[in-house]
PDB file of C-alpha atoms in Angstrom:
ATOM      1  CA  ALA T   1      54.283  45.887  26.489  1.00 96.00           C
ATOM      2  CA  VAL T   2      54.085  48.405  29.319  1.00 96.00           C
ATOM      3  CA  ARG T   3      53.021  51.102  26.865  1.00 96.00           C
ATOM      4  CA  LEU T   4      50.214  48.865  25.632  1.00 97.00           C
ATOM      5  CA  ASN T   5      49.109  48.091  29.194  1.00 96.00           C
ATOM      6  CA  ASP T   6      49.083  51.809  30.013  1.00 96.00           C
ATOM      7  CA  ASN T   7      47.005  52.589  26.909  1.00 95.00           C
ATOM      8  CA  GLN T   8      49.736  54.873  25.586  1.00 96.00           C
ATOM      9  CA  ALA T   9      49.516  53.282  22.126  1.00 96.00           C
ATOM     10  CA  ASP T  10      47.384  50.899  20.072  1.00 96.00           C
ATOM     11  CA  ALA T  11      50.465  49.282  18.560  1.00 97.00           C
ATOM     12  CA  VAL T  12      54.107  49.207  19.601  1.00 98.00           C
ATOM     13  CA  ILE T  13      57.042  48.147  17.411  1.00 98.00           C
ATOM     14  CA  ASN T  14      60.410  46.755  18.521  1.00 98.00           C
ATOM     15  CA  TRP T  15      62.275  45.518  15.469  1.00 98.00           C
ATOM     16  CA  ALA T  16      65.278  44.664  17.665  1.00 97.00           C
ATOM     17  CA  GLY T  17      63.153  42.082  19.517  1.00 97.00           C
ATOM     18  CA  GLY T  18      61.674  38.757  18.493  1.00 98.00           C
ATOM     19  CA  LEU T  19      64.409  36.521  19.950  1.00 97.00           C
ATOM     20  CA  HIS T  20      62.048  33.585  20.095  1.00 98.00           C
ATOM     21  CA  HIS T  21      64.463  30.656  20.540  1.00 97.00           C
ATOM     22  CA  ALA T  22      65.961  31.506  23.941  1.00 97.00           C
ATOM     23  CA  LYS T  23      64.897  29.291  26.845  1.00 96.00           C
ATOM     24  CA  LYS T  24      64.585  30.101  30.525  1.00 94.00           C
ATOM     25  CA  ALA T  25      68.047  28.733  31.327  1.00 93.00           C
ATOM     26  CA  GLU T  26      69.918  28.756  28.011  1.00 95.00           C
ATOM     27  CA  ALA T  27      70.578  30.736  24.856  1.00 97.00           C
ATOM     28  CA  SER T  28      69.623  29.223  21.521  1.00 97.00           C
ATOM     29  CA  GLY T  29      69.630  30.092  17.825  1.00 95.00           C
ATOM     30  CA  PHE T  30      71.236  33.568  18.054  1.00 95.00           C
ATOM     31  CA  CYS T  31      68.818  34.404  20.906  1.00 97.00           C
ATOM     32  CA  TYR T  32      70.314  35.153  24.328  1.00 95.00           C
ATOM     33  CA  VAL T  33      67.105  36.319  26.052  1.00 96.00           C
ATOM     34  CA  ASN T  34      63.500  35.688  25.064  1.00 98.00           C
ATOM     35  CA  ASP T  35      61.979  39.165  24.947  1.00 98.00           C
ATOM     36  CA  CYS T  36      58.781  37.671  23.463  1.00 98.00           C
ATOM     37  CA  VAL T  37      58.120  35.713  26.658  1.00 98.00           C
ATOM     38  CA  LEU T  38      58.960  38.691  28.875  1.00 98.00           C
ATOM     39  CA  ALA T  39      56.577  40.900  26.892  1.00 98.00           C
ATOM     40  CA  ILE T  40      53.769  38.339  27.115  1.00 98.00           C
ATOM     41  CA  LEU T  41      54.237  38.030  30.885  1.00 98.00           C
ATOM     42  CA  GLU T  42      53.928  41.796  31.130  1.00 97.00           C
ATOM     43  CA  LEU T  43      50.766  41.816  29.011  1.00 98.00           C
ATOM     44  CA  LEU T  44      49.243  39.082  31.189  1.00 97.00           C
ATOM     45  CA  LYS T  45      49.263  41.491  34.111  1.00 97.00           C
ATOM     46  CA  LYS T  46      46.394  43.301  32.424  1.00 96.00           C
ATOM     47  CA  HIS T  47      44.944  40.925  29.815  1.00 97.00           C
ATOM     48  CA  GLN T  48      43.336  37.583  30.582  1.00 95.00           C
ATOM     49  CA  ARG T  49      44.451  36.103  27.240  1.00 97.00           C
ATOM     50  CA  VAL T  50      47.388  36.936  24.979  1.00 98.00           C
ATOM     51  CA  LEU T  51      47.949  35.628  21.446  1.00 98.00           C
ATOM     52  CA  TYR T  52      51.460  35.054  20.072  1.00 98.00           C
ATOM     53  CA  ILE T  53      51.845  34.750  16.284  1.00 98.00           C
ATOM     54  CA  ASP T  54      55.160  33.801  14.658  1.00 98.00           C
ATOM     55  CA  ILE T  55      55.848  34.189  10.904  1.00 98.00           C
ATOM     56  CA  ASP T  56      59.614  33.689  11.163  1.00 98.00           C
ATOM     57  CA  ILE T  57      60.744  30.748   9.013  1.00 98.00           C
ATOM     58  CA  HIS T  58      61.973  29.018  12.187  1.00 98.00           C
ATOM     59  CA  HIS T  59      59.635  27.558  14.774  1.00 98.00           C
ATOM     60  CA  GLY T  60      59.093  29.774  17.831  1.00 97.00           C
ATOM     61  CA  ASP T  61      60.115  26.998  20.208  1.00 97.00           C
ATOM     62  CA  GLY T  62      61.185  29.129  23.159  1.00 97.00           C
ATOM     63  CA  VAL T  63      57.840  30.939  23.366  1.00 98.00           C
ATOM     64  CA  GLU T  64      55.836  27.746  22.865  1.00 98.00           C
ATOM     65  CA  GLU T  65      57.798  25.968  25.605  1.00 97.00           C
ATOM     66  CA  ALA T  66      57.270  28.816  28.070  1.00 97.00           C
ATOM     67  CA  PHE T  67      53.462  28.668  27.747  1.00 98.00           C
ATOM     68  CA  TYR T  68      52.950  25.024  26.766  1.00 97.00           C
ATOM     69  CA  CYS T  69      50.890  24.227  29.877  1.00 97.00           C
ATOM     70  CA  THR T  70      48.670  27.301  30.170  1.00 96.00           C
ATOM     71  CA  ASN T  71      45.479  28.301  28.392  1.00 95.00           C
ATOM     72  CA  ARG T  72      45.987  32.019  28.903  1.00 96.00           C
ATOM     73  CA  VAL T  73      48.514  32.232  26.074  1.00 98.00           C
ATOM     74  CA  MET T  74      48.005  30.755  22.626  1.00 98.00           C
ATOM     75  CA  THR T  75      51.067  30.363  20.414  1.00 98.00           C
ATOM     76  CA  VAL T  76      50.623  30.085  16.643  1.00 98.00           C
ATOM     77  CA  SER T  77      53.680  29.405  14.486  1.00 98.00           C
ATOM     78  CA  PHE T  78      54.002  29.066  10.699  1.00 98.00           C
ATOM     79  CA  HIS T  79      57.433  27.639   9.935  1.00 98.00           C
ATOM     80  CA  LYS T  80      59.664  25.383   7.856  1.00 97.00           C
ATOM     81  CA  PHE T  81      59.661  21.873   9.317  1.00 96.00           C
ATOM     82  CA  GLY T  82      61.816  18.803   8.704  1.00 91.00           C
ATOM     83  CA  GLU T  83      65.628  18.709   9.047  1.00 92.00           C
ATOM     84  CA  TYR T  84      65.611  22.392   9.880  1.00 96.00           C
ATOM     85  CA  PHE T  85      66.463  24.318  13.046  1.00 96.00           C
ATOM     86  CA  PRO T  86      65.202  23.958  15.744  1.00 97.00           C
ATOM     87  CA  GLY T  87      63.501  20.711  14.651  1.00 96.00           C
ATOM     88  CA  THR T  88      60.326  21.291  16.669  1.00 96.00           C
ATOM     89  CA  GLY T  89      56.835  22.445  15.752  1.00 97.00           C
ATOM     90  CA  ASP T  90      55.025  19.366  14.479  1.00 97.00           C
ATOM     91  CA  VAL T  91      51.321  19.817  13.800  1.00 97.00           C
ATOM     92  CA  LEU T  92      50.653  17.232  16.532  1.00 97.00           C
ATOM     93  CA  ASP T  93      52.320  19.414  19.188  1.00 97.00           C
ATOM     94  CA  VAL T  94      49.250  21.142  20.606  1.00 97.00           C
ATOM     95  CA  GLY T  95      50.083  21.841  24.250  1.00 97.00           C
ATOM     96  CA  TYR T  96      49.753  19.902  27.489  1.00 96.00           C
ATOM     97  CA  ALA T  97      47.484  19.811  30.556  1.00 95.00           C
ATOM     98  CA  GLU T  98      45.641  23.139  30.838  1.00 95.00           C
ATOM     99  CA  GLY T  99      47.441  24.276  27.702  1.00 96.00           C
ATOM    100  CA  LYS T 100      46.225  21.448  25.479  1.00 96.00           C
ATOM    101  CA  ASN T 101      45.050  22.836  22.106  1.00 96.00           C
ATOM    102  CA  TYR T 102      46.618  26.223  22.873  1.00 97.00           C
ATOM    103  CA  ALA T 103      49.839  25.588  20.934  1.00 98.00           C
ATOM    104  CA  ILE T 104      49.164  25.719  17.194  1.00 98.00           C
ATOM    105  CA  ASN T 105      51.833  24.709  14.680  1.00 98.00           C
ATOM    106  CA  PHE T 106      51.619  24.866  10.880  1.00 98.00           C
ATOM    107  CA  PRO T 107      54.680  23.005   9.495  1.00 98.00           C
ATOM    108  CA  LEU T 108      55.612  24.018   5.943  1.00 98.00           C
ATOM    109  CA  ASN T 109      57.969  22.941   3.163  1.00 97.00           C
ATOM    110  CA  ASP T 110      60.333  24.915   0.912  1.00 97.00           C
ATOM    111  CA  GLY T 111      59.096  27.466  -1.593  1.00 97.00           C
ATOM    112  CA  MET T 112      56.089  28.874   0.301  1.00 98.00           C
ATOM    113  CA  ASP T 113      54.696  31.741  -1.812  1.00 97.00           C
ATOM    114  CA  ASP T 114      52.360  34.674  -1.175  1.00 98.00           C
ATOM    115  CA  GLU T 115      49.168  33.051  -2.424  1.00 97.00           C
ATOM    116  CA  SER T 116      49.645  29.839  -0.462  1.00 98.00           C
ATOM    117  CA  TYR T 117      50.626  31.679   2.711  1.00 98.00           C
ATOM    118  CA  LYS T 118      47.571  33.913   2.560  1.00 98.00           C
ATOM    119  CA  LYS T 119      45.276  30.906   2.074  1.00 97.00           C
ATOM    120  CA  ILE T 120      46.448  29.324   5.319  1.00 98.00           C
ATOM    121  CA  PHE T 121      47.263  32.352   7.480  1.00 98.00           C
ATOM    122  CA  ARG T 122      43.954  34.183   7.236  1.00 98.00           C
ATOM    123  CA  PRO T 123      41.625  31.219   7.938  1.00 97.00           C
ATOM    124  CA  VAL T 124      43.730  29.945  10.854  1.00 98.00           C
ATOM    125  CA  ILE T 125      44.231  33.331  12.510  1.00 98.00           C
ATOM    126  CA  GLY T 126      40.602  34.244  11.841  1.00 97.00           C
ATOM    127  CA  LYS T 127      39.459  31.113  13.673  1.00 96.00           C
ATOM    128  CA  VAL T 128      41.930  31.751  16.497  1.00 97.00           C
ATOM    129  CA  MET T 129      40.530  35.246  16.988  1.00 96.00           C
ATOM    130  CA  GLU T 130      37.016  33.834  17.034  1.00 95.00           C
ATOM    131  CA  VAL T 131      37.552  31.119  19.641  1.00 95.00           C
ATOM    132  CA  PHE T 132      40.371  32.576  21.757  1.00 96.00           C
ATOM    133  CA  ALA T 133      39.392  36.290  21.783  1.00 95.00           C
ATOM    134  CA  PRO T 134      42.758  37.653  22.981  1.00 97.00           C
ATOM    135  CA  GLY T 135      43.094  40.957  24.794  1.00 97.00           C
ATOM    136  CA  ALA T 136      46.493  41.614  23.215  1.00 98.00           C
ATOM    137  CA  ILE T 137      48.629  40.216  20.385  1.00 98.00           C
ATOM    138  CA  VAL T 138      52.386  39.743  20.038  1.00 98.00           C
ATOM    139  CA  LEU T 139      53.388  39.327  16.382  1.00 98.00           C
ATOM    140  CA  GLN T 140      56.912  38.129  15.601  1.00 98.00           C
ATOM    141  CA  CYS T 141      57.802  39.247  12.055  1.00 98.00           C
ATOM    142  CA  GLY T 142      61.029  37.385  11.280  1.00 97.00           C
ATOM    143  CA  ALA T 143      62.235  38.484   7.830  1.00 98.00           C
ATOM    144  CA  ASP T 144      64.001  35.194   7.053  1.00 97.00           C
ATOM    145  CA  SER T 145      60.773  33.899   5.494  1.00 97.00           C
ATOM    146  CA  LEU T 146      61.288  36.342   2.611  1.00 97.00           C
ATOM    147  CA  SER T 147      62.428  35.218  -0.816  1.00 97.00           C
ATOM    148  CA  GLY T 148      66.215  35.302  -1.176  1.00 95.00           C
ATOM    149  CA  ASP T 149      67.094  35.000   2.492  1.00 97.00           C
ATOM    150  CA  ARG T 150      70.530  33.449   3.026  1.00 96.00           C
ATOM    151  CA  LEU T 151      69.264  30.965   5.611  1.00 96.00           C
ATOM    152  CA  GLY T 152      65.602  30.773   4.637  1.00 96.00           C
ATOM    153  CA  CYS T 153      63.907  28.727   1.932  1.00 97.00           C
ATOM    154  CA  PHE T 154      60.511  30.398   1.517  1.00 98.00           C
ATOM    155  CA  ASN T 155      59.535  32.580  -1.445  1.00 97.00           C
ATOM    156  CA  LEU T 156      57.497  35.397   0.110  1.00 98.00           C
ATOM    157  CA  SER T 157      57.520  38.932  -1.236  1.00 97.00           C
ATOM    158  CA  LEU T 158      57.423  41.998   1.002  1.00 97.00           C
ATOM    159  CA  LYS T 159      53.717  42.389   0.266  1.00 97.00           C
ATOM    160  CA  GLY T 160      53.020  38.733   1.049  1.00 98.00           C
ATOM    161  CA  HIS T 161      54.869  38.987   4.351  1.00 98.00           C
ATOM    162  CA  ALA T 162      53.194  42.278   5.250  1.00 98.00           C
ATOM    163  CA  ASP T 163      49.752  40.879   4.406  1.00 98.00           C
ATOM    164  CA  CYS T 164      49.986  38.986   7.714  1.00 98.00           C
ATOM    165  CA  VAL T 165      50.622  42.280   9.526  1.00 98.00           C
ATOM    166  CA  GLU T 166      47.730  43.941   7.713  1.00 98.00           C
ATOM    167  CA  PHE T 167      45.351  41.106   8.639  1.00 98.00           C
ATOM    168  CA  VAL T 168      46.336  41.126  12.325  1.00 98.00           C
ATOM    169  CA  LYS T 169      45.992  44.918  12.393  1.00 98.00           C
ATOM    170  CA  SER T 170      42.429  44.673  11.024  1.00 97.00           C
ATOM    171  CA  PHE T 171      41.152  43.206  14.315  1.00 97.00           C
ATOM    172  CA  GLY T 172      41.899  46.436  16.180  1.00 97.00           C
ATOM    173  CA  ILE T 173      43.463  44.705  19.193  1.00 97.00           C
ATOM    174  CA  PRO T 174      46.511  46.123  21.058  1.00 97.00           C
ATOM    175  CA  THR T 175      49.488  44.680  19.183  1.00 98.00           C
ATOM    176  CA  LEU T 176      53.204  44.414  19.823  1.00 98.00           C
ATOM    177  CA  LEU T 177      55.269  43.919  16.652  1.00 98.00           C
ATOM    178  CA  LEU T 178      58.683  42.306  17.011  1.00 98.00           C
ATOM    179  CA  GLY T 179      61.534  41.609  14.625  1.00 97.00           C
ATOM    180  CA  GLY T 180      63.367  38.291  14.535  1.00 97.00           C
ATOM    181  CA  GLY T 181      65.380  36.473  11.904  1.00 96.00           C
ATOM    182  CA  GLY T 182      66.574  37.900   8.603  1.00 97.00           C
ATOM    183  CA  TYR T 183      69.968  37.173   7.059  1.00 97.00           C
ATOM    184  CA  THR T 184      70.032  39.009   3.737  1.00 95.00           C
ATOM    185  CA  LEU T 185      71.119  42.445   4.908  1.00 92.00           C
ATOM    186  CA  ARG T 186      69.470  44.546   2.216  1.00 94.00           C
ATOM    187  CA  ASN T 187      66.065  42.829   2.566  1.00 95.00           C
ATOM    188  CA  VAL T 188      65.556  43.091   6.323  1.00 97.00           C
ATOM    189  CA  PRO T 189      65.265  46.919   6.450  1.00 96.00           C
ATOM    190  CA  ARG T 190      63.070  46.796   3.345  1.00 97.00           C
ATOM    191  CA  CYS T 191      60.688  44.399   5.085  1.00 98.00           C
ATOM    192  CA  TRP T 192      60.401  46.181   8.409  1.00 98.00           C
ATOM    193  CA  THR T 193      60.225  49.644   6.834  1.00 97.00           C
ATOM    194  CA  TYR T 194      57.299  48.523   4.712  1.00 98.00           C
ATOM    195  CA  GLU T 195      55.557  46.829   7.646  1.00 98.00           C
ATOM    196  CA  THR T 196      56.000  49.932   9.784  1.00 98.00           C
ATOM    197  CA  ALA T 197      54.220  51.859   7.029  1.00 98.00           C
ATOM    198  CA  VAL T 198      51.465  49.224   6.944  1.00 98.00           C
ATOM    199  CA  MET T 199      50.877  49.569  10.685  1.00 97.00           C
ATOM    200  CA  LEU T 200      50.775  53.359  10.355  1.00 96.00           C
ATOM    201  CA  GLY T 201      48.457  53.220   7.347  1.00 96.00           C
ATOM    202  CA  GLU T 202      50.941  55.188   5.257  1.00 96.00           C
ATOM    203  CA  ASP T 203      51.882  54.668   1.613  1.00 95.00           C
ATOM    204  CA  VAL T 204      55.578  54.613   0.810  1.00 95.00           C
ATOM    205  CA  LYS T 205      57.137  55.035  -2.609  1.00 95.00           C
ATOM    206  CA  ASP T 206      58.834  52.113  -4.276  1.00 96.00           C
ATOM    207  CA  GLU T 207      61.826  54.285  -5.220  1.00 96.00           C
ATOM    208  CA  LEU T 208      64.198  54.617  -2.309  1.00 95.00           C
ATOM    209  CA  PRO T 209      65.292  58.144  -1.327  1.00 94.00           C
ATOM    210  CA  TYR T 210      69.004  58.851  -1.360  1.00 94.00           C
ATOM    211  CA  ASN T 211      70.701  58.204   1.993  1.00 93.00           C
ATOM    212  CA  ASP T 212      74.026  57.154   3.477  1.00 94.00           C
ATOM    213  CA  TYR T 213      73.256  53.479   2.773  1.00 93.00           C
ATOM    214  CA  PHE T 214      71.860  53.973  -0.725  1.00 94.00           C
ATOM    215  CA  GLU T 215      74.422  51.673  -2.374  1.00 93.00           C
ATOM    216  CA  TYR T 216      73.366  48.733  -0.203  1.00 91.00           C
ATOM    217  CA  PHE T 217      70.115  48.568  -2.138  1.00 93.00           C
ATOM    218  CA  GLY T 218      71.520  48.580  -5.667  1.00 90.00           C
ATOM    219  CA  PRO T 219      71.342  48.061  -8.509  1.00 90.00           C
ATOM    220  CA  ASP T 220      67.615  48.917  -8.687  1.00 91.00           C
ATOM    221  CA  HIS T 221      67.349  50.972  -5.453  1.00 95.00           C
ATOM    222  CA  ARG T 222      63.716  50.037  -4.952  1.00 96.00           C
ATOM    223  CA  LEU T 223      61.731  48.990  -1.919  1.00 96.00           C
ATOM    224  CA  HIS T 224      60.062  45.926  -3.434  1.00 96.00           C
ATOM    225  CA  LEU T 225      62.017  43.090  -4.992  1.00 90.00           C
ATOM    226  CA  PRO T 226      60.871  40.329  -7.349  1.00 92.00           C
ATOM    227  CA  VAL T 227      60.610  36.824  -5.905  1.00 95.00           C
ATOM    228  CA  SER T 228      62.561  33.874  -7.273  1.00 95.00           C
ATOM    229  CA  ASN T 229      61.243  31.100  -9.504  1.00 94.00           C
ATOM    230  CA  MET T 230      61.820  28.363  -6.929  1.00 96.00           C
ATOM    231  CA  GLU T 231      59.307  25.521  -6.809  1.00 97.00           C
ATOM    232  CA  ASN T 232      56.626  25.550  -4.114  1.00 97.00           C
ATOM    233  CA  LEU T 233      56.845  22.152  -2.446  1.00 97.00           C
ATOM    234  CA  ASN T 234      53.666  22.791  -0.450  1.00 98.00           C
ATOM    235  CA  SER T 235      50.905  21.140  -2.457  1.00 97.00           C
ATOM    236  CA  PRO T 236      47.356  22.520  -2.186  1.00 97.00           C
ATOM    237  CA  GLN T 237      46.280  19.126  -0.827  1.00 98.00           C
ATOM    238  CA  TYR T 238      48.870  19.210   1.952  1.00 98.00           C
ATOM    239  CA  LEU T 239      48.019  22.777   2.937  1.00 98.00           C
ATOM    240  CA  ASP T 240      44.272  22.081   2.991  1.00 98.00           C
ATOM    241  CA  GLN T 241      44.722  18.888   4.984  1.00 98.00           C
ATOM    242  CA  THR T 242      46.913  20.582   7.593  1.00 98.00           C
ATOM    243  CA  LYS T 243      44.588  23.584   7.774  1.00 98.00           C
ATOM    244  CA  VAL T 244      41.581  21.345   8.417  1.00 97.00           C
ATOM    245  CA  GLN T 245      43.553  19.475  11.080  1.00 97.00           C
ATOM    246  CA  ILE T 246      44.377  22.730  12.870  1.00 98.00           C
ATOM    247  CA  LEU T 247      40.823  24.045  12.631  1.00 97.00           C
ATOM    248  CA  GLU T 248      39.628  20.815  14.266  1.00 96.00           C
ATOM    249  CA  VAL T 249      42.017  21.448  17.162  1.00 96.00           C
ATOM    250  CA  LEU T 250      40.686  24.987  17.534  1.00 96.00           C
ATOM    251  CA  ARG T 251      37.108  23.712  17.726  1.00 93.00           C
ATOM    252  CA  ASP T 252      37.974  21.851  20.925  1.00 90.00           C
ATOM    253  CA  ILE T 253      38.973  25.029  22.777  1.00 89.00           C
ATOM    254  CA  GLU T 254      36.866  26.041  25.749  1.00 78.00           C
ATOM    255  CA  PRO T 255      35.092  29.370  25.181  1.00 69.00           C
ATOM    256  CA  VAL T 256      36.544  31.238  28.162  1.00 57.00           C
ATOM    257  CA  PRO T 257      39.930  29.948  29.340  1.00 49.00           C
ATOM    258  CA  GLY T 258      40.914  31.231  32.738  1.00 49.00           C
ATOM    259  CA  ALA T 259      43.706  29.297  34.438  1.00 47.00           C
ATOM    260  CA  GLN T 260      46.010  31.244  36.719  1.00 54.00           C
ATOM    261  CA  ILE T 261      49.558  32.000  35.634  1.00 57.00           C
ATOM    262  CA  GLN T 262      52.263  33.748  37.637  1.00 59.00           C
ATOM    263  CA  THR T 263      53.240  37.039  35.987  1.00 62.00           C
ATOM    264  CA  GLY T 264      55.435  38.518  38.701  1.00 62.00           C
ATOM    265  CA  GLN T 265      53.077  41.384  39.492  1.00 60.00           C
ATOM    266  CA  VAL T 266      52.195  41.672  43.177  1.00 53.00           C
ATOM    267  CA  GLU T 267      48.635  42.072  44.468  1.00 49.00           C
ATOM    268  CA  SER T 268      46.879  41.925  41.112  1.00 47.00           C
ATOM    269  CA  GLN T 269      43.741  39.947  40.374  1.00 45.00           C
ATOM    270  CA  LEU T 270      45.770  37.696  38.111  1.00 48.00           C
ATOM    271  CA  ASN T 271      48.438  37.068  40.740  1.00 47.00           C
ATOM    272  CA  PRO T 272      47.125  37.887  44.236  1.00 42.00           C
ATOM    273  CA  ARG T 273      49.490  38.148  47.159  1.00 44.00           C
ATOM    274  CA  GLY T 274      49.724  34.990  49.199  1.00 42.00           C
ATOM    275  CA  MET T 275      48.947  32.542  46.380  1.00 43.00           C
ATOM    276  CA  ASN T 276      51.371  29.597  46.437  1.00 48.00           C
ATOM    277  CA  MET T 277      53.783  31.500  48.648  1.00 45.00           C
ATOM    278  CA  ASP T 278      55.996  29.576  51.060  1.00 51.00           C
ATOM    279  CA  ILE T 279      57.110  31.332  54.253  1.00 49.00           C
ATOM    280  CA  ASP T 280      60.638  30.519  55.361  1.00 56.00           C
ATOM    281  CA  GLU T 281      60.711  29.500  59.030  1.00 58.00           C
ATOM    282  CA  PRO T 282      64.037  29.916  60.847  1.00 58.00           C
ATOM    283  CA  GLY T 283      65.837  26.607  61.267  1.00 60.00           C
ATOM    284  CA  THR T 284      67.386  25.262  64.471  1.00 58.00           C
ATOM    285  CA  ASP T 285      70.831  26.379  63.287  1.00 59.00           C
ATOM    286  CA  GLU T 286      69.639  29.951  62.849  1.00 60.00           C
ATOM    287  CA  VAL T 287      67.848  30.018  66.231  1.00 58.00           C
ATOM    288  CA  LEU T 288      70.927  28.650  68.007  1.00 57.00           C
ATOM    289  CA  GLU T 289      73.174  31.171  66.262  1.00 60.00           C
ATOM    290  CA  ASP T 290      70.935  34.039  67.358  1.00 63.00           C
ATOM    291  CA  THR T 291      70.557  32.905  71.001  1.00 67.00           C
ATOM    292  CA  HIS T 292      74.007  31.364  71.659  1.00 65.00           C
ATOM    293  CA  PRO T 293      76.461  32.822  69.147  1.00 64.00           C
ATOM    294  CA  ASP T 294      79.486  31.299  70.975  1.00 67.00           C
ATOM    295  CA  THR T 295      78.100  27.751  71.038  1.00 65.00           C
ATOM    296  CA  ARG T 296      79.219  25.314  68.365  1.00 64.00           C
ATOM    297  CA  PRO T 297      76.280  23.300  66.922  1.00 63.00           C
ATOM    298  CA  THR T 298      76.616  19.574  67.613  1.00 63.00           C
ATOM    299  CA  ASN T 299      74.512  16.528  66.828  1.00 58.00           C
ATOM    300  CA  SER T 300      73.632  16.070  70.507  1.00 59.00           C
ATOM    301  CA  ILE T 301      72.103  19.533  70.667  1.00 57.00           C
ATOM    302  CA  PHE T 302      69.867  18.775  67.669  1.00 54.00           C
ATOM    303  CA  GLY T 303      69.012  15.286  68.950  1.00 57.00           C
ATOM    304  CA  ARG T 304      70.755  13.553  66.059  1.00 55.00           C
ATOM    305  CA  LYS T 305      72.716  10.330  66.511  1.00 55.00           C
ATOM    306  CA  GLU T 306      76.344  10.301  65.549  1.00 56.00           C
ATOM    307  CA  HIS T 307      77.516   7.590  63.158  1.00 55.00           C
ATOM    308  CA  PRO T 308      80.268   5.406  64.637  1.00 55.00           C
ATOM    309  CA  ALA T 309      82.554   6.375  61.753  1.00 53.00           C
ATOM    310  CA  GLU T 310      82.360  10.104  62.525  1.00 47.00           C
ATOM    311  CA  PHE T 311      85.620  11.444  63.922  1.00 44.00           C
TER     312      PHE T 311
END
């Protein structure tokens, strides 16, 4: 995030990041610290608006919760919903107070395939870019939404997953790519290798070069894998209805959101010194200790009445 703020790169990748479930005061869902939130707070020091997009199969609840009441960060999550961890992310959860309509959730069912995902992702993100106009984007690319994941239940191919990265890249906005979930060992490096190539605009061969981990990717030793024949439980009617519902929410967004949010940076336009700062005044105990260090504080000195039961 600092590299983006300093204009040292147009895009930055941290595949070890994307721990989107952690809360401010607790770990959750394999996530001990929410690097997504920390990165967004850093980006807010420079950018008035930051967009967070989550294509992990699990709802990005920790990030949504952190920015649920501000209109400077929009969170957009496409995830499996219904008897599935973490159990949040209903389409009706749209934010609160100043952040109302700035939390976007697209709940999905098992079997989501490339074609269906593309039909919902591109229109929703396209509309978000139009109405929200972010200065920077954080894209969480959890690989557990791929076909064959041990914990996931979607049916996306590498190309279907990376199509989201390609579409976000097309807007030419400073972007931070993060990792996330992914529980089939041989598929996670395939996914993030391919998406690194997509961000760089490089073509990579389907045949894997020989390396120390070559046997992990047998028996075909190829980059791309076929998807399964699982049924897509997301009907076109359901997807269209939910998409229309989300687009209606986006139409209610004010053109130029601008509420203040504390980022931790001192003396910036987004967080000026002296705003909501309380100055600690020395208490009577501290004054007495400084002026009469050998005097024991008593209730009579402070003008307080003693209760009859005391001593």
